[in-house]
XYZ file of N, CA and C in Angstrom:
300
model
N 145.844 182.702 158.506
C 144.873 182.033 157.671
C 145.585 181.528 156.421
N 145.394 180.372 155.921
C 145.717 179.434 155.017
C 144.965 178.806 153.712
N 144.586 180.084 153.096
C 143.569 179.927 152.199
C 143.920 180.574 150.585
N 143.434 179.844 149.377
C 143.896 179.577 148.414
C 142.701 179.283 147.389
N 142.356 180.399 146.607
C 141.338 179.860 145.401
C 142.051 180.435 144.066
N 141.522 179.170 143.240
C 142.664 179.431 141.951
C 141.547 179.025 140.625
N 141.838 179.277 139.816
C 141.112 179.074 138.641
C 141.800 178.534 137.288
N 141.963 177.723 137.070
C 142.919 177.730 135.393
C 142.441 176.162 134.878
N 143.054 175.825 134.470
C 143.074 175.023 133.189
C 143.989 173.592 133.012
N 143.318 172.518 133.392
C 143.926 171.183 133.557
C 145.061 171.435 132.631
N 146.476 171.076 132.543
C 147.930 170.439 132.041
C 147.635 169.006 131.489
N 146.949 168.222 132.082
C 147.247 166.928 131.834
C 145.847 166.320 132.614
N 145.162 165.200 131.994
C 144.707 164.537 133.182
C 145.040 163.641 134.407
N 144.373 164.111 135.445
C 144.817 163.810 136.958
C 145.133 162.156 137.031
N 145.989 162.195 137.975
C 146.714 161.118 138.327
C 146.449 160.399 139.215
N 146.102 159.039 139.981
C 145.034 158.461 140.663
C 146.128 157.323 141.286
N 146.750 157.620 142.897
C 147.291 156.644 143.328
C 146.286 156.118 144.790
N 146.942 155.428 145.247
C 146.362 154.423 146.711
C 147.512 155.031 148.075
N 147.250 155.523 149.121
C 148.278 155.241 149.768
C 148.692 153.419 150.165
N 149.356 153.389 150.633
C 149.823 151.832 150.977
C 148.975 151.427 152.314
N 149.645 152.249 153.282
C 148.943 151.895 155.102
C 147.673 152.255 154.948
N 146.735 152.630 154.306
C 145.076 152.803 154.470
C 144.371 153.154 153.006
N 145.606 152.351 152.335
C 144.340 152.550 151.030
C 143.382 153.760 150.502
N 143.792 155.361 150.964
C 143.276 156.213 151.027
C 143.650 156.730 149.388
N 142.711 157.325 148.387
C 143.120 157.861 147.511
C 143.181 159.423 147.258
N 144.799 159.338 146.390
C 145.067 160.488 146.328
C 145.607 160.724 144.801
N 144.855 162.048 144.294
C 144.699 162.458 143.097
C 145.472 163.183 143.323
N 146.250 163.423 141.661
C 147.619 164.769 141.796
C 147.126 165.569 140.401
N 147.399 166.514 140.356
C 147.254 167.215 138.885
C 147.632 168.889 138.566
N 147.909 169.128 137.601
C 148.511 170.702 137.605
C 147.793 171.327 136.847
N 147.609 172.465 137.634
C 146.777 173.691 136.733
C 147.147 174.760 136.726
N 147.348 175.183 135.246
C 147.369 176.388 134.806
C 146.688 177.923 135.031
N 147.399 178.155 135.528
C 146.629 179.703 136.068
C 147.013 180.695 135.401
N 145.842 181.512 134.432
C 146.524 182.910 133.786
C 147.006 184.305 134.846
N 148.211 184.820 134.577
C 148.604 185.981 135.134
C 148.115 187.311 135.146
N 147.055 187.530 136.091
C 146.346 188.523 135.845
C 147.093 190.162 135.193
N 148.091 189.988 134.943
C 148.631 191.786 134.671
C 149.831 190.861 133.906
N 149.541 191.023 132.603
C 151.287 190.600 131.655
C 151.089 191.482 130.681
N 151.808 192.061 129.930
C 152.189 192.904 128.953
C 151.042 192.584 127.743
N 150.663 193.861 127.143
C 149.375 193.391 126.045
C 149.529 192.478 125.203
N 148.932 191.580 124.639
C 148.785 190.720 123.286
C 149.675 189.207 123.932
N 149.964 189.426 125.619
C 150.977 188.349 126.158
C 150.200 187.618 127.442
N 150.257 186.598 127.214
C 149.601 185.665 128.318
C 150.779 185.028 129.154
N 150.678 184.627 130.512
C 151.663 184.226 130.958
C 150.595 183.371 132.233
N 151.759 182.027 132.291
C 150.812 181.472 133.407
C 151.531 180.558 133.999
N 151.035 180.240 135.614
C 151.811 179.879 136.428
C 151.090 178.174 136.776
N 152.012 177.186 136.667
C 151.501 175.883 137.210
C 151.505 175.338 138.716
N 150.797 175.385 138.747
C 150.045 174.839 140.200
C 150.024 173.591 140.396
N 150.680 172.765 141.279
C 150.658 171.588 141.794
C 149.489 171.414 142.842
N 148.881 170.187 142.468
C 147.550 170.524 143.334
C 146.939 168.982 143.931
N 146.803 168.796 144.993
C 146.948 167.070 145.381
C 145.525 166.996 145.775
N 144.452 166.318 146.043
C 143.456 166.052 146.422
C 143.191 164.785 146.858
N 142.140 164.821 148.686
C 142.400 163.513 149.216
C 141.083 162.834 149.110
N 140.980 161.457 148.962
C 139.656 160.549 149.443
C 138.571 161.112 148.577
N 137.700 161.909 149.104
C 136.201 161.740 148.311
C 136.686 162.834 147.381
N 137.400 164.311 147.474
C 137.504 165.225 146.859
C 138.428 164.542 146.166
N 139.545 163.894 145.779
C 139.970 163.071 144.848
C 139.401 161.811 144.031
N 138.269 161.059 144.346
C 137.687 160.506 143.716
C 136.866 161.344 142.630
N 136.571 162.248 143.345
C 135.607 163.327 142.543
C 136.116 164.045 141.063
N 137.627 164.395 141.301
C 138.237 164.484 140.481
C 138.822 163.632 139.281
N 138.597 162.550 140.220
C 139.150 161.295 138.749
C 138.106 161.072 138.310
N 137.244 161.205 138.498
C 135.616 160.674 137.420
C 135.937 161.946 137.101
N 135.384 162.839 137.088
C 135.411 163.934 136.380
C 135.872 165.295 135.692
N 137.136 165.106 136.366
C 138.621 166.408 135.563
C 138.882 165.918 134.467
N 139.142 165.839 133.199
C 139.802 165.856 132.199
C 141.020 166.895 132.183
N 141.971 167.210 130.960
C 142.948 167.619 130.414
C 142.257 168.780 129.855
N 142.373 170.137 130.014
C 141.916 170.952 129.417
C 140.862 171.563 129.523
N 140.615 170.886 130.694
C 139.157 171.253 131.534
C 139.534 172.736 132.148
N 138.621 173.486 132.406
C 138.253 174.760 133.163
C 137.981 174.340 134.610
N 138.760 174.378 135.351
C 138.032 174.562 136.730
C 138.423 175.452 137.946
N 137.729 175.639 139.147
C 138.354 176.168 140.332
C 138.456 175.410 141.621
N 139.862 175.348 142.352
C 140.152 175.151 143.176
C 140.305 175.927 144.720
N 139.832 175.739 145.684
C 139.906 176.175 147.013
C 140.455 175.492 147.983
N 141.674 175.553 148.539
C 142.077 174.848 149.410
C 143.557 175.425 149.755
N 144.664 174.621 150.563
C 145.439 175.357 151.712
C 146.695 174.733 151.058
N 147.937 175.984 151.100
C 149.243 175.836 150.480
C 149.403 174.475 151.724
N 150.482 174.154 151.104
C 151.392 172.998 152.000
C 152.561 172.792 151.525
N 153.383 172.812 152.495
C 155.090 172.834 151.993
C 155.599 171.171 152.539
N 156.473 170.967 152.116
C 156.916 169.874 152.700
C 158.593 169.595 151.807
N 159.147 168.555 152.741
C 160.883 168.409 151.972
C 161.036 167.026 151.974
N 161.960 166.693 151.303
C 162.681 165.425 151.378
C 164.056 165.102 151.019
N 164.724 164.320 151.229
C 166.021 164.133 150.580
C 166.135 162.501 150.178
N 166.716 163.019 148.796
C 166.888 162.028 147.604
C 167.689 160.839 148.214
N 167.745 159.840 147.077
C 169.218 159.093 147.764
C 170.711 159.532 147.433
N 170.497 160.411 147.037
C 171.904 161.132 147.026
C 172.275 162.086 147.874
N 171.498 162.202 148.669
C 171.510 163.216 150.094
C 171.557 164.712 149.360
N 170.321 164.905 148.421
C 170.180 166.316 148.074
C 168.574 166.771 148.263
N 168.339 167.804 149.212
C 166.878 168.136 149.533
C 166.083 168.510 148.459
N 165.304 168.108 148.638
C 163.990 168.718 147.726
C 163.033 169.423 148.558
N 162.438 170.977 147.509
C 161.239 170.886 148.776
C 160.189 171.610 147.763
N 158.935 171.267 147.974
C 157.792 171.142 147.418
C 156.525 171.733 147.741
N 155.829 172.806 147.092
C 154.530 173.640 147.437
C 153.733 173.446 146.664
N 152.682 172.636 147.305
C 151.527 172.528 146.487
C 150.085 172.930 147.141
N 148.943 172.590 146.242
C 147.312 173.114 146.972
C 146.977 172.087 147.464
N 146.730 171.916 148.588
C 145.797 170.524 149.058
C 144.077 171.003 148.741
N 143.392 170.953 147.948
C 142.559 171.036 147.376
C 141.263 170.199 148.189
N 140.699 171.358 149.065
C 139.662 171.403 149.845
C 138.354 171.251 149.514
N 138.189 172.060 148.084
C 136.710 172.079 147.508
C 137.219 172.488 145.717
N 136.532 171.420 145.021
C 136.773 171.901 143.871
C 135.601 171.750 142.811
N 135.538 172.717 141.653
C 134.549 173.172 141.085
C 134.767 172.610 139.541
């Protein structure tokens, strides 16, 4: 099972591209998640890369702001690539299923 709910705090407001072959939109944006157990008087928090497709990304560009509170539900996804310098990259983010 491939399941993922997160809670934190827009970084930035979301980012709003087109794919090319079907014009499908896809929202990107990172959220801040507090670390449930860090040392007293210390906050610590982890950024979340988080992509959202078509209607659940439209949804998000009308209405996520920067600093917004929200929660996310949806499924890790890994994926790689290599640069033009022939050096891999590889990348884990939330594909963001349902968001609040």
């Amino acid at each position: 099972m491939n399941k993922v709910i997160l809670m934190g705090r827009l970084t930035k407001d979301p980012e709003t591209r087109y794919t090319q072959t079907s014009n499908t939109q896809v929202t990107g944006f990172t959220l801040a998640v507090n670390r449930r157990f860090a040392k007293e008087g210390e906050t610590k928090a982890d950024f979340i890369n988080i992509v959202a497709w078509s209607k659940t990304a439209e949804f998000v560009s009308k209405y996520f702001k920067k600093g917004q509170q929200v929660a996310v539900a949806g499924r890790i996804q890994t994926r790689n690539y290599e640069d033009d310098n022939g050096q891999k990259h590889y990348i884990t983010e939330v594909i963001a299923e349902e968001v609040y």
